[in-house]
PDB file of C-alpha atoms in Angstrom:
ATOM      1  CA  MET A  69       1.040 -34.204  12.614  1.00  0.00           C
ATOM      2  CA  ILE A  70      -2.305 -35.953  12.642  1.00  0.00           C
ATOM      3  CA  GLY A  71      -3.444 -39.465  13.482  1.00  0.00           C
ATOM      4  CA  VAL A  72      -6.062 -41.022  11.223  1.00  0.00           C
ATOM      5  CA  TYR A  73      -8.132 -43.989  12.437  1.00  0.00           C
ATOM      6  CA  ILE A  74     -10.255 -45.815   9.860  1.00  0.00           C
ATOM      7  CA  VAL A  75     -12.731 -48.571  10.748  1.00  0.00           C
ATOM      8  CA  THR A  76     -14.073 -50.606   7.841  1.00  0.00           C
ATOM      9  CA  LYS A  77     -17.137 -52.800   7.660  1.00  0.00           C
ATOM     10  CA  ASN A  78     -15.634 -55.392   5.381  1.00  0.00           C
ATOM     11  CA  MET A  79     -11.955 -54.967   4.436  1.00  0.00           C
ATOM     12  CA  THR A  80     -10.074 -58.230   3.962  1.00  0.00           C
ATOM     13  CA  ILE A  81      -6.329 -58.824   3.891  1.00  0.00           C
ATOM     14  CA  GLU A  82      -6.590 -59.441   0.135  1.00  0.00           C
ATOM     15  CA  GLN A  83      -8.408 -56.123  -0.399  1.00  0.00           C
ATOM     16  CA  HIS A  84      -5.802 -54.283   1.686  1.00  0.00           C
ATOM     17  CA  THR A  85      -2.945 -55.789  -0.309  1.00  0.00           C
ATOM     18  CA  LYS A  86      -4.630 -54.986  -3.631  1.00  0.00           C
ATOM     19  CA  GLY A  87      -5.429 -51.485  -2.426  1.00  0.00           C
ATOM     20  CA  ARG A  88      -1.830 -50.753  -1.423  1.00  0.00           C
ATOM     21  CA  ASP A  89      -0.665 -52.003  -4.846  1.00  0.00           C
ATOM     22  CA  ARG A  90      -3.227 -49.882  -6.691  1.00  0.00           C
ATOM     23  CA  LEU A  91      -2.318 -46.765  -4.694  1.00  0.00           C
ATOM     24  CA  ARG A  92       1.367 -47.208  -5.577  1.00  0.00           C
ATOM     25  CA  GLN A  93       0.528 -47.788  -9.248  1.00  0.00           C
ATOM     26  CA  ALA A  94      -1.609 -44.619  -9.283  1.00  0.00           C
ATOM     27  CA  GLY A  95       1.249 -42.583  -7.799  1.00  0.00           C
ATOM     28  CA  ALA A  96      -0.589 -41.746  -4.579  1.00  0.00           C
ATOM     29  CA  PRO A  97       1.508 -39.230  -2.596  1.00  0.00           C
ATOM     30  CA  GLU A  98       2.579 -41.212   0.473  1.00  0.00           C
ATOM     31  CA  ILE A  99       5.792 -39.337   1.328  1.00  0.00           C
ATOM     32  CA  ALA A 100       3.970 -37.427   4.082  1.00  0.00           C
ATOM     33  CA  MET A 101       2.640 -40.652   5.654  1.00  0.00           C
ATOM     34  CA  LYS A 102       4.952 -41.313   8.582  1.00  0.00           C
ATOM     35  CA  VAL A 103       3.278 -44.478   9.904  1.00  0.00           C
ATOM     36  CA  HIS A 104       0.860 -46.946   8.328  1.00  0.00           C
ATOM     37  CA  SER A 105      -0.678 -49.799  10.272  1.00  0.00           C
ATOM     38  CA  CYS A 106      -3.442 -52.201   9.340  1.00  0.00           C
ATOM     39  CA  PHE A 107      -4.803 -54.569  11.967  1.00  0.00           C
ATOM     40  CA  GLY A 108      -7.767 -56.598  13.131  1.00  0.00           C
ATOM     41  CA  GLU A 109      -9.697 -59.596  11.963  1.00  0.00           C
ATOM     42  CA  ASP A 110      -9.740 -60.508   8.275  1.00  0.00           C
ATOM     43  CA  GLY A 111     -12.978 -59.056   6.913  1.00  0.00           C
ATOM     44  CA  GLN A 112     -13.049 -56.183   9.418  1.00  0.00           C
ATOM     45  CA  LEU A 113      -9.582 -54.667   9.167  1.00  0.00           C
ATOM     46  CA  GLN A 114      -8.844 -51.245  10.603  1.00  0.00           C
ATOM     47  CA  VAL A 115      -6.156 -48.707   9.772  1.00  0.00           C
ATOM     48  CA  PHE A 116      -4.190 -46.227  11.851  1.00  0.00           C
ATOM     49  CA  ASP A 117      -1.894 -43.806  10.036  1.00  0.00           C
ATOM     50  CA  VAL A 118       0.209 -40.811  11.036  1.00  0.00           C
ATOM     51  CA  TRP A 119       0.437 -37.979   8.491  1.00  0.00           C
ATOM     52  CA  GLU A 120       2.532 -34.810   8.451  1.00  0.00           C
ATOM     53  CA  SER A 121      -0.561 -32.645   7.925  1.00  0.00           C
ATOM     54  CA  GLN A 122      -4.257 -32.592   7.192  1.00  0.00           C
ATOM     55  CA  GLU A 123      -3.484 -31.185   3.740  1.00  0.00           C
ATOM     56  CA  ALA A 124      -1.228 -34.139   2.896  1.00  0.00           C
ATOM     57  CA  PHE A 125      -3.894 -36.612   4.008  1.00  0.00           C
ATOM     58  CA  ASP A 126      -6.576 -34.746   2.040  1.00  0.00           C
ATOM     59  CA  GLU A 127      -4.470 -35.039  -1.113  1.00  0.00           C
ATOM     60  CA  PHE A 128      -4.005 -38.781  -0.490  1.00  0.00           C
ATOM     61  CA  LEU A 129      -7.775 -39.176  -0.066  1.00  0.00           C
ATOM     62  CA  THR A 130      -8.297 -38.175  -3.700  1.00  0.00           C
ATOM     63  CA  TYR A 131      -6.530 -41.451  -4.561  1.00  0.00           C
ATOM     64  CA  LEU A 132      -7.800 -43.569  -1.675  1.00  0.00           C
ATOM     65  CA  GLY A 133     -11.518 -42.956  -2.201  1.00  0.00           C
ATOM     66  CA  PRO A 134     -11.661 -44.326  -5.750  1.00  0.00           C
ATOM     67  CA  VAL A 135      -9.504 -47.349  -4.828  1.00  0.00           C
ATOM     68  CA  MET A 136     -11.761 -48.207  -1.888  1.00  0.00           C
ATOM     69  CA  GLU A 137     -14.828 -47.866  -4.103  1.00  0.00           C
ATOM     70  CA  GLU A 138     -13.278 -50.055  -6.812  1.00  0.00           C
ATOM     71  CA  LEU A 139     -12.461 -52.791  -4.290  1.00  0.00           C
ATOM     72  CA  GLY A 140     -15.813 -52.575  -2.495  1.00  0.00           C
ATOM     73  CA  ILE A 141     -14.338 -51.468   0.845  1.00  0.00           C
ATOM     74  CA  GLU A 142     -16.929 -49.763   3.041  1.00  0.00           C
ATOM     75  CA  LEU A 143     -16.385 -47.606   6.114  1.00  0.00           C
ATOM     76  CA  ALA A 144     -18.152 -48.470   9.362  1.00  0.00           C
ATOM     77  CA  GLN A 145     -17.940 -44.806  10.414  1.00  0.00           C
ATOM     78  CA  PRO A 146     -16.266 -41.624   9.188  1.00  0.00           C
ATOM     79  CA  PRO A 147     -12.488 -41.576   9.745  1.00  0.00           C
ATOM     80  CA  ALA A 148     -11.395 -40.146  13.089  1.00  0.00           C
ATOM     81  CA  ILE A 149      -8.733 -37.484  12.532  1.00  0.00           C
ATOM     82  CA  MET A 150      -6.892 -36.174  15.595  1.00  0.00           C
ATOM     83  CA  PRO A 151      -3.839 -34.009  16.263  1.00  0.00           C
ATOM     84  CA  MET A 152      -0.844 -36.042  17.420  1.00  0.00           C
ATOM     85  CA  VAL A 153       0.561 -35.171  20.823  1.00  0.00           C
ATOM     86  CA  ASP A 154       3.398 -37.686  20.941  1.00  0.00           C
ATOM     87  CA  LEU A 155       4.840 -40.405  18.715  1.00  0.00           C
ATOM     88  CA  VAL A 156       7.548 -42.804  19.848  1.00  0.00           C
ATOM     89  CA  GLN A 157       9.240 -45.009  17.251  1.00  0.00           C
ATOM     90  CA  GLN A 158      11.951 -47.440  18.276  1.00  0.00           C
TER      91      GLN A 158
END
């Protein structure tokens, strides 16, 4: 499993909602996404996801990149991708 941390420069709640809708409509492969969280201040939202593998996340990126570009969402830095050591869900 990997953890993926994405910091945006400008993502709003409206952009996030539209983006999630567009990804579903496009058939983005999310089955391997075990956790999705979006948090922070409106206009500077951040994302932390847990994926089964790097390969699964890479496949999802082929859908995510165009959606982010379409909605004008910019990254503040490259995504941080780290191996997961522990995950507790209650």
